[in-house]
Short mmCIF file of C-alpha atoms in Angstrom, two decimals:
data_model
loop_
_atom_site.label_atom_id
_atom_site.label_comp_id
_atom_site.label_asym_id
_atom_site.label_seq_id
_atom_site.Cartn_x
_atom_site.Cartn_y
_atom_site.Cartn_z
CA MET A 133 65.76 108.77 8.14
CA SER A 134 68.77 107.42 6.88
CA GLN A 135 70.37 108.81 3.79
CA ASN A 136 69.61 106.00 1.68
CA THR A 137 65.61 106.39 2.34
CA PRO A 138 63.52 108.04 -0.77
CA ARG A 139 62.56 111.40 0.16
CA LEU A 140 60.77 114.39 -1.54
CA ARG A 141 63.24 116.17 -3.49
CA ARG A 142 64.15 119.78 -3.41
CA THR A 143 63.72 120.76 -7.39
CA LEU A 144 60.92 123.83 -7.20
CA GLY A 145 61.91 127.12 -7.96
CA LEU A 146 60.10 130.29 -7.13
CA TRP A 147 57.96 130.75 -10.27
CA SER A 148 57.23 126.84 -10.44
CA ILE A 149 55.51 127.27 -6.96
CA VAL A 150 53.71 130.40 -7.93
CA GLY A 151 52.77 128.65 -10.98
CA LEU A 152 51.37 125.39 -9.17
CA GLY A 153 49.57 128.18 -6.71
CA VAL A 154 47.79 130.09 -9.67
CA GLY A 155 47.29 127.09 -11.54
CA TYR A 156 45.28 125.52 -8.45
CA MET A 157 42.98 128.43 -8.41
CA THR A 158 41.70 127.59 -11.70
CA LEU A 159 41.75 131.48 -13.09
CA THR A 160 38.86 130.86 -15.76
CA THR A 161 36.26 130.14 -12.59
CA VAL A 162 35.47 133.64 -12.27
CA PHE A 163 33.51 133.00 -15.66
CA ASP A 164 32.16 129.79 -14.47
CA THR A 165 30.49 131.13 -10.88
CA PHE A 166 29.45 134.56 -12.80
CA GLY A 167 26.04 133.62 -12.99
CA ILE A 168 25.92 132.65 -9.51
CA VAL A 169 27.67 135.56 -7.74
CA SER A 170 26.11 138.63 -9.86
CA GLU A 171 22.33 137.14 -8.53
CA GLU A 172 23.70 136.88 -5.21
CA THR A 173 25.46 140.43 -4.92
CA ASN A 174 23.25 141.82 -7.17
CA GLY A 175 25.58 142.75 -9.99
CA VAL A 176 28.96 143.54 -8.13
CA VAL A 177 31.14 140.43 -8.64
CA PRO A 178 34.34 142.43 -8.70
CA THR A 179 33.68 143.87 -4.72
CA ALA A 180 32.93 140.15 -3.78
CA TYR A 181 36.51 139.13 -5.46
CA LEU A 182 37.98 142.18 -3.08
CA VAL A 183 36.46 141.28 0.18
CA ALA A 184 37.71 137.73 -0.36
CA LEU A 185 40.93 139.00 -1.74
CA ILE A 186 41.39 141.36 1.31
CA ALA A 187 40.41 138.79 3.95
CA LEU A 188 42.90 136.15 2.68
CA LEU A 189 45.79 138.31 2.45
CA PHE A 190 45.96 138.41 6.12
CA THR A 191 45.88 134.86 6.06
CA ALA A 192 48.60 134.64 3.61
CA ILE A 193 51.01 136.40 5.38
CA SER A 194 50.03 134.12 8.15
CA TYR A 195 50.82 131.50 6.16
CA GLY A 196 54.22 132.66 5.02
CA ARG A 197 55.38 133.35 8.68
CA MET A 198 54.72 129.86 9.86
CA THR A 199 56.36 128.01 6.96
CA ARG A 200 59.34 129.60 7.82
CA VAL A 201 59.46 128.29 11.35
CA PHE A 202 57.88 124.82 10.36
CA PRO A 203 58.82 124.09 6.97
CA SER A 204 57.27 120.93 6.47
CA SER A 205 54.76 119.74 3.74
CA GLY A 206 51.67 119.29 6.03
CA SER A 207 50.37 123.16 6.19
CA ALA A 208 48.09 123.51 8.91
CA PHE A 209 48.22 120.30 10.09
CA THR A 210 51.78 120.67 10.97
CA TYR A 211 51.40 124.48 12.33
CA THR A 212 48.50 123.56 14.77
CA SER A 213 50.00 120.22 16.00
CA GLU A 214 53.33 121.74 17.07
CA THR A 215 51.98 125.09 18.67
CA ILE A 216 48.55 124.05 20.18
CA HIS A 217 48.33 120.35 20.25
CA PRO A 218 48.57 117.20 17.89
CA ASN A 219 44.86 116.00 18.55
CA VAL A 220 43.76 119.70 17.29
CA GLY A 221 46.49 119.43 14.41
CA PHE A 222 44.89 116.17 13.46
CA LEU A 223 41.24 117.39 13.16
CA VAL A 224 42.64 120.90 11.47
CA GLY A 225 44.33 118.75 8.67
CA TRP A 226 41.28 116.41 8.98
CA THR A 227 38.80 119.36 7.79
CA SER A 228 40.94 120.83 5.20
CA LEU A 229 41.59 117.47 3.81
CA MET A 230 38.01 117.36 2.68
CA ASP A 231 38.44 120.41 0.65
CA TYR A 232 41.67 119.56 -0.54
CA LEU A 233 40.35 115.74 -1.62
CA LEU A 234 37.27 117.02 -3.65
CA LEU A 235 39.14 119.75 -5.32
CA PRO A 236 40.72 117.19 -8.09
CA LEU A 237 36.92 115.69 -7.88
CA VAL A 238 35.66 119.13 -8.67
CA ASN A 239 37.50 119.30 -11.64
CA ALA A 240 37.15 115.92 -12.81
CA LEU A 241 33.24 116.98 -12.79
CA ILE A 242 33.75 119.85 -14.91
CA VAL A 243 35.93 118.27 -17.65
CA ARG A 244 32.99 115.38 -17.47
CA THR A 245 30.74 118.15 -18.34
CA TYR A 246 32.53 119.61 -21.15
CA LEU A 247 33.83 116.34 -22.60
CA THR A 248 29.98 115.11 -22.25
CA SER A 249 27.94 117.98 -24.07
CA ILE A 250 30.96 117.65 -26.85
CA PHE A 251 30.36 113.50 -27.13
CA PRO A 252 27.03 112.88 -25.88
CA ASP A 253 27.14 109.54 -26.99
CA VAL A 254 29.91 108.19 -25.00
CA PRO A 255 28.83 107.37 -21.29
CA GLU A 256 30.21 109.90 -18.92
CA TRP A 257 32.29 107.18 -16.63
CA ILE A 258 34.90 106.98 -19.77
CA TRP A 259 35.78 110.33 -19.63
CA VAL A 260 36.07 110.43 -15.65
CA VAL A 261 38.50 107.22 -15.76
CA LEU A 262 40.47 108.47 -18.67
CA TYR A 263 41.02 111.92 -17.37
CA VAL A 264 41.78 110.94 -13.86
CA ALA A 265 44.15 108.50 -15.23
CA MET A 266 46.19 110.86 -17.15
CA ILE A 267 46.27 113.37 -14.20
CA THR A 268 47.51 110.44 -11.65
CA LEU A 269 50.13 109.31 -13.94
CA LEU A 270 51.52 112.75 -14.44
CA ASN A 271 51.76 113.38 -10.86
CA LEU A 272 53.47 109.87 -10.31
CA TRP A 273 55.82 110.78 -12.99
CA SER A 274 57.56 113.38 -11.39
CA MET A 275 56.86 116.79 -9.62
CA THR A 276 59.30 118.75 -12.08
CA SER A 277 57.45 117.45 -15.07
CA THR A 278 53.46 118.52 -13.22
CA SER A 279 55.23 121.81 -12.78
CA ARG A 280 56.06 122.36 -16.27
CA ILE A 281 53.15 121.00 -17.70
CA ASN A 282 51.36 123.11 -15.50
CA GLY A 283 52.92 126.07 -16.09
CA LEU A 284 52.05 125.74 -19.68
CA LEU A 285 48.17 125.33 -19.24
CA VAL A 286 48.29 128.46 -17.19
CA VAL A 287 50.13 130.96 -19.70
CA PHE A 288 47.52 129.66 -22.55
CA SER A 289 44.52 129.89 -19.95
CA THR A 290 46.03 133.52 -18.66
CA VAL A 291 46.01 134.53 -22.59
CA LEU A 292 42.94 133.56 -23.84
CA ILE A 293 41.71 135.69 -20.61
CA VAL A 294 43.44 138.44 -22.13
CA VAL A 295 41.90 137.95 -25.48
CA PHE A 296 38.35 137.88 -23.50
CA LEU A 297 38.98 141.12 -21.88
CA VAL A 298 39.69 142.88 -25.12
CA LEU A 299 37.01 141.45 -26.96
CA ALA A 300 34.62 142.33 -23.85
CA TRP A 301 36.04 146.13 -24.02
CA ASN A 302 35.14 146.33 -28.00
CA ALA A 303 31.65 144.96 -27.53
CA MET A 304 31.22 147.61 -24.77
CA GLN A 305 32.84 150.26 -26.95
CA ASN A 306 29.88 149.02 -29.53
CA GLY A 307 26.99 149.72 -26.97
CA ALA A 308 27.27 146.35 -24.78
CA GLY A 309 26.71 146.53 -20.77
CA THR A 310 27.57 150.13 -19.47
CA GLY A 311 29.57 151.12 -22.45
CA THR A 312 32.86 151.48 -20.85
CA PRO A 313 34.86 149.73 -18.36
CA PHE A 314 35.85 152.90 -16.65
CA THR A 315 32.39 153.19 -14.13
CA THR A 316 31.97 152.26 -10.83
CA GLN A 317 28.66 150.41 -11.63
CA PRO A 318 30.54 146.95 -11.53
CA PHE A 319 32.08 147.93 -7.73
CA PHE A 320 28.61 149.43 -6.03
CA HIS A 321 25.17 150.71 -6.91
CA ASP A 322 22.05 151.10 -5.91
CA GLY A 323 20.40 148.11 -4.08
CA VAL A 324 23.63 146.59 -3.15
CA ASP A 325 23.75 145.37 0.66
CA THR A 326 26.81 144.40 2.52
CA SER A 327 25.55 140.98 3.49
CA SER A 328 24.86 139.93 0.09
CA VAL A 329 28.30 140.99 -0.96
CA ILE A 330 29.91 138.89 1.70
CA ALA A 331 28.00 136.18 0.79
CA GLY A 332 29.41 136.39 -2.83
CA ALA A 333 32.88 136.42 -1.15
CA THR A 334 32.23 133.20 0.81
CA VAL A 335 31.43 131.75 -3.06
CA VAL A 336 34.47 133.33 -4.78
CA CYS A 337 36.61 132.37 -1.56
CA PHE A 338 36.62 128.96 -3.30
CA SER A 339 38.75 130.59 -6.38
CA PHE A 340 41.42 131.68 -4.15
CA ILE A 341 41.85 127.98 -2.57
CA GLY A 342 45.32 127.00 -4.11
CA PHE A 343 47.37 130.10 -2.54
CA ASP A 344 47.86 127.87 0.91
CA ALA A 345 48.31 124.48 -0.66
CA ILE A 346 51.72 126.24 -2.00
CA THR A 347 52.71 125.46 1.54
CA MET A 348 52.46 121.42 0.39
CA TYR A 349 55.43 121.82 -1.36
CA SER A 350 57.62 123.33 1.56
CA GLU A 351 59.85 119.97 1.12
CA GLU A 352 60.49 120.24 -2.47
CA ALA A 353 61.21 124.16 -2.81
CA LYS A 354 64.72 124.99 -3.45
CA ASP A 355 65.48 127.03 -0.26
CA ALA A 356 63.34 128.25 2.93
CA ASN A 357 62.57 131.71 1.46
CA THR A 358 60.76 130.29 -1.78
CA VAL A 359 57.32 129.52 -0.27
CA PRO A 360 56.31 132.44 1.74
CA ARG A 361 57.07 134.38 -1.29
CA ALA A 362 55.24 132.32 -3.73
CA ILE A 363 52.49 132.63 -1.27
CA VAL A 364 51.64 136.03 -1.23
CA ILE A 365 53.14 136.27 -5.11
CA ALA A 366 50.11 133.73 -6.10
CA LEU A 367 47.33 135.22 -4.16
CA LEU A 368 48.00 138.70 -5.50
CA ILE A 369 48.32 137.54 -9.24
CA GLY A 370 44.99 135.20 -8.92
CA GLY A 371 43.35 137.88 -7.18
CA LEU A 372 44.39 140.92 -9.69
CA VAL A 373 43.07 138.26 -12.46
CA PHE A 374 40.09 137.46 -10.72
CA PHE A 375 39.31 141.35 -10.20
CA VAL A 376 39.88 142.40 -13.49
CA ALA A 377 38.20 139.90 -15.42
CA ALA A 378 35.30 140.06 -13.25
CA TRP A 379 34.98 143.93 -13.63
CA PHE A 380 34.98 143.58 -17.55
CA SER A 381 32.46 140.78 -17.36
CA GLN A 382 30.25 142.88 -14.87
CA ALA A 383 30.75 145.89 -17.09
CA THR A 384 29.60 143.87 -20.19
CA PHE A 385 26.98 141.96 -18.39
CA PRO A 386 25.48 144.33 -15.45
CA THR A 387 22.70 141.76 -15.02
CA VAL A 388 22.44 138.25 -15.93
CA GLU A 389 19.31 138.65 -18.14
CA GLY A 390 19.72 136.97 -21.45
CA PHE A 391 21.39 133.89 -20.20
CA GLU A 392 20.47 130.33 -19.91
CA ASN A 393 20.52 128.34 -16.35
CA THR A 394 22.63 130.84 -14.30
CA ASP A 395 23.62 128.07 -11.93
CA GLU A 396 25.83 126.57 -14.17
CA SER A 397 28.66 127.88 -16.05
CA LEU A 398 28.21 130.94 -17.93
CA LEU A 399 31.82 130.85 -19.78
CA PRO A 400 30.77 129.02 -22.84
CA GLN A 401 27.58 131.53 -23.34
CA MET A 402 29.81 134.94 -22.37
CA ALA A 403 32.40 133.74 -25.04
CA LEU A 404 29.75 133.51 -27.84
CA LYS A 405 28.20 137.11 -26.60
CA VAL A 406 31.44 138.83 -27.19
CA GLY A 407 33.53 137.02 -29.41
CA GLY A 408 31.34 134.63 -31.47
CA GLN A 409 31.37 130.94 -32.11
CA PHE A 410 35.29 130.27 -32.50
CA PHE A 411 36.29 132.10 -29.72
CA GLN A 412 33.38 130.27 -27.88
CA ILE A 413 35.56 126.95 -29.03
CA LEU A 414 38.86 128.58 -27.99
CA PHE A 415 37.63 129.88 -24.35
CA THR A 416 36.12 126.81 -23.59
CA ALA A 417 39.81 124.93 -24.45
CA ALA A 418 41.11 127.41 -22.23
CA SER A 419 38.77 126.74 -19.16
CA PHE A 420 39.79 122.98 -20.17
CA ALA A 421 42.93 123.71 -19.79
CA ALA A 422 42.89 125.78 -16.51
CA ALA A 423 40.98 122.88 -15.04
CA VAL A 424 43.71 120.31 -15.76
CA ALA A 425 46.25 122.77 -14.45
CA SER A 426 44.16 122.82 -11.22
CA SER A 427 44.16 119.19 -11.24
CA LEU A 428 47.45 118.60 -11.88
CA SER A 429 48.50 121.22 -8.81
CA SER A 430 45.73 120.22 -6.77
CA HIS A 431 46.00 116.32 -7.00
CA ALA A 432 49.92 117.05 -6.29
CA SER A 433 49.28 119.41 -3.06
CA VAL A 434 46.63 116.70 -1.16
CA SER A 435 48.79 113.82 -2.25
CA ARG A 436 51.54 115.41 0.24
CA MET A 437 49.37 116.37 2.69
CA ILE A 438 48.17 112.84 3.12
CA TYR A 439 51.92 111.75 3.27
CA VAL A 440 53.12 113.70 5.86
CA MET A 441 49.51 112.76 7.97
CA GLY A 442 50.91 109.23 7.34
CA ARG A 443 54.38 109.84 7.88
CA ASN A 444 53.42 111.18 11.29
CA GLY A 445 51.16 108.07 12.24
CA LYS A 446 51.46 104.49 13.04
CA GLY A 447 50.66 101.45 11.46
CA VAL A 448 49.95 99.67 8.17
CA VAL A 449 47.70 102.57 6.64
CA SER A 450 50.08 105.51 7.85
CA ARG A 451 53.14 103.23 6.23
CA PHE A 452 51.42 102.83 2.81
CA PHE A 453 50.78 106.68 2.66
CA SER A 454 54.21 107.66 3.79
CA PHE A 455 55.92 105.77 1.02
CA ILE A 456 57.96 107.50 -1.50
CA HIS A 457 58.91 105.88 -4.67
CA PRO A 458 62.59 105.54 -5.15
CA LYS A 459 62.96 106.60 -8.67
CA THR A 460 60.49 109.15 -9.39
CA HIS A 461 60.81 110.73 -5.49
CA THR A 462 56.92 111.15 -5.33
CA PRO A 463 54.28 110.28 -2.80
CA PHE A 464 53.35 106.98 -4.91
CA ASN A 465 50.75 105.61 -2.80
CA ALA A 466 48.91 108.95 -1.62
CA ILE A 467 48.61 109.97 -5.17
CA LEU A 468 47.11 106.81 -6.17
CA PHE A 469 45.11 106.98 -3.37
CA VAL A 470 43.98 110.77 -4.27
CA GLY A 471 43.25 109.34 -7.82
CA ALA A 472 40.87 106.49 -6.73
CA VAL A 473 39.28 109.28 -4.65
CA SER A 474 38.64 111.36 -7.65
CA LEU A 475 36.65 108.37 -9.54
CA LEU A 476 34.00 109.90 -7.43
CA ALA A 477 33.23 111.80 -10.10
CA ILE A 478 31.26 109.05 -11.98
CA PRO A 479 28.24 108.98 -9.68
CA LEU A 480 28.45 112.49 -7.71
CA SER A 481 26.97 115.88 -8.77
CA LEU A 482 28.58 119.36 -8.97
CA ASP A 483 26.32 121.10 -6.70
CA PHE A 484 26.67 118.50 -4.31
CA VAL A 485 30.71 118.46 -4.01
CA ALA A 486 30.77 122.36 -4.74
CA SER A 487 28.68 122.66 -1.57
CA MET A 488 31.39 121.06 0.89
CA ILE A 489 34.70 123.08 -0.68
CA ASN A 490 34.66 126.20 1.36
CA PHE A 491 34.04 124.72 5.23
CA GLY A 492 37.54 122.93 5.87
CA ALA A 493 39.57 125.90 4.13
CA LEU A 494 37.97 128.32 5.99
CA ILE A 495 38.52 126.37 9.24
CA ALA A 496 42.14 125.88 8.24
CA PHE A 497 42.87 129.80 7.26
CA THR A 498 41.44 130.59 10.80
CA PHE A 499 43.75 128.31 12.39
CA VAL A 500 46.94 129.25 10.87
CA ASN A 501 45.89 132.77 12.06
CA VAL A 502 46.07 131.19 15.55
CA THR A 503 49.15 129.55 15.25
CA VAL A 504 50.80 132.79 14.32
CA VAL A 505 49.55 134.04 17.85
CA VAL A 506 50.11 131.23 19.94
CA TYR A 507 53.63 130.64 18.62
CA PHE A 508 55.25 134.07 18.60
CA VAL A 509 53.16 135.62 21.34
CA PHE A 510 53.04 132.58 23.71
CA ILE A 511 56.03 130.35 23.06
CA LYS A 512 58.42 132.65 21.82
CA LYS A 513 57.18 135.49 24.26
CA ASP A 514 57.77 138.22 21.17
CA ARG A 515 55.26 140.79 22.31
CA LYS A 516 57.56 143.81 23.40
CA GLY A 517 56.62 146.88 21.45
CA PRO A 518 54.31 148.15 18.85
CA ALA A 519 55.73 146.17 16.06
CA ALA A 520 55.68 143.00 17.80
CA LEU A 521 52.48 143.32 18.62
CA LEU A 522 51.31 144.38 15.18
CA ARG A 523 53.01 141.60 13.34
CA ASN A 524 52.61 138.82 16.01
CA MET A 525 48.72 140.03 17.19
CA VAL A 526 46.81 142.49 15.55
CA LEU A 527 47.34 141.26 12.00
CA PRO A 528 46.75 137.54 12.37
CA VAL A 529 43.51 138.56 14.60
CA ILE A 530 42.41 140.67 11.79
CA GLY A 531 42.84 137.50 9.76
CA MET A 532 40.66 135.61 11.98
CA ILE A 533 38.12 137.69 12.19
CA LEU A 534 37.81 138.25 8.47
CA THR A 535 37.97 134.39 8.00
CA GLY A 536 35.32 133.77 10.44
CA VAL A 537 33.11 136.35 9.14
CA LEU A 538 33.26 134.49 5.60
CA TRP A 539 32.44 131.19 7.55
CA TYR A 540 29.48 132.34 9.19
CA PHE A 541 28.26 133.31 5.99
CA LEU A 542 28.48 130.16 4.68
CA SER A 543 25.42 128.08 3.25
CA ASP A 544 23.87 125.78 5.86
CA GLU A 545 24.42 122.88 3.41
CA ALA A 546 28.05 123.32 3.51
CA ARG A 547 27.88 123.92 7.18
CA LEU A 548 25.76 120.82 7.75
CA TYR A 549 28.01 118.22 5.57
CA GLY A 550 31.20 120.00 7.13
CA ALA A 551 30.01 119.05 10.40
CA ILE A 552 29.40 115.48 9.62
CA TRP A 553 32.84 115.31 8.02
CA LEU A 554 34.34 116.94 11.38
CA GLY A 555 32.36 114.24 13.37
CA ALA A 556 33.79 111.61 11.54
CA GLY A 557 37.13 112.59 12.01
CA PHE A 558 36.73 112.95 15.67
CA VAL A 559 35.58 109.55 15.69
CA VAL A 560 38.57 108.42 13.88
CA LEU A 561 40.99 110.16 16.34
CA LEU A 562 39.52 108.50 19.16
CA VAL A 563 40.36 105.26 17.50
CA ILE A 564 43.58 105.93 16.57
CA THR A 565 44.68 107.59 19.91
CA ARG A 566 42.81 104.53 21.70
CA VAL A 567 40.44 107.43 23.23
CA PHE A 568 43.26 109.61 24.08
CA ARG A 569 45.52 107.30 25.56
CA ARG A 570 48.06 106.99 22.69
CA PRO A 571 49.54 110.83 21.71
CA LEU A 572 49.75 111.66 18.51
CA SER A 573 53.38 112.96 17.13
CA VAL A 574 54.57 115.19 14.46
CA ARG A 575 57.34 114.36 12.93
CA MET A 576 59.66 116.78 10.67
CA GLU A 577 61.56 115.93 7.87
CA ASP A 578 64.61 117.28 6.09
CA GLU A 579 64.85 120.25 8.28
CA GLU A 580 64.69 120.87 11.90
CA ILE A 581 62.22 123.72 13.47
CA ALA A 582 63.98 126.66 13.27
CA GLU A 583 64.54 128.80 16.68
CA VAL A 584 63.45 132.23 15.70
CA THR A 585 65.65 135.24 16.26
CA GLY A 586 64.66 138.78 16.66
CA GLU A 587 66.31 139.49 13.32
CA GLU A 588 64.56 136.48 11.56
CA LEU A 589 60.99 137.55 12.87
CA GLY A 590 61.48 140.83 10.85
CA GLN A 591 62.03 138.39 8.10
CA ALA A 592 59.05 136.36 8.84
CA ALA A 593 56.95 139.24 8.92
CA ARG A 594 57.76 140.46 5.60
#
């Protein structure tokens, strides 16, 4: 690449990337899905979040290690292509692409629901078009501006979550729920079984999708150590907020009796019960802000994944998606494409889209753990001694097993739609490789692949 060729600009520091990851997670989603998960787990929502957090923490460590080795915006697509085979990497990238593309669409659906409830006489499609246009334009503007706006929205929604916790505590002091948050009932009680908790964890796993998307900013981070640290920090912050909010919610509402339509977001009803109508308005506004923050982050990350996949392909389509605007230094055409896909929020329903979200993400998580073993154990042959086996074999294998368990407990509908999408990806792979006669290649930009020394292996493990 020549010096005059536009490229992604390294402007993002640690906390900017952490903010994008946390914003991606949509912190208020713990209240949106509370009714569904509470019924699924028989009233132990915090336990489901804890199980999901532990399962994904091993994967977060693997992501951190691989992003040091392959500092490219392609994430699981790049890691799998480089360590296993480009064709396998394409299929992993294709399956995770479904989830990344659907997340901006999900946020558009949620916002459509909020605005339609407030302005029922306005056609729903108008809100979708206006909202998607706003998010797309902000992403086209610059990554720095997107990060700043995202940070403000994350802070606002976090403050309102803290206010909810205070009001919930006060409600319990006045006799609501268990009467106190200092109880083990939200964590475990009679009638709770392991399979139900794991099934609930597969639902809340959707809330954590975002920590892995941080790897998409590898080519815009200020230095190589930023992204690995940001991955773990964002996951822990999100996990802490989800767990504490779920604990207070479950202690205040041990069951979902008294709520209307628990298959939809209970956030407005929960806010009304603990803080009255004024707080309900504020908390709904916070949820709206969280959805906007998630839209900005998810739109930005998936456009960069499409950019990298386009950059490594050939032909008119690949050149279209690998275009970087010379003034804004953003993947211009990829951002426009994500905006166009998000307009599908006009005809589609939230139930249909949400059922497809976790399939590809869990496959990507599993393969990232696989790539750690393949790269460090078989390619770099770093397998001598207990420490090497622990970080290069034991930890990623545990991550594989845990994400595999979550994948097994996905709904039949999610697996069906996911399998159809994967099948479509295989057909696309056959076409672009001319039935495997033309090999795919992965092109790294800005950074060369790191040759990891023994000293660097210790850093990567951390």
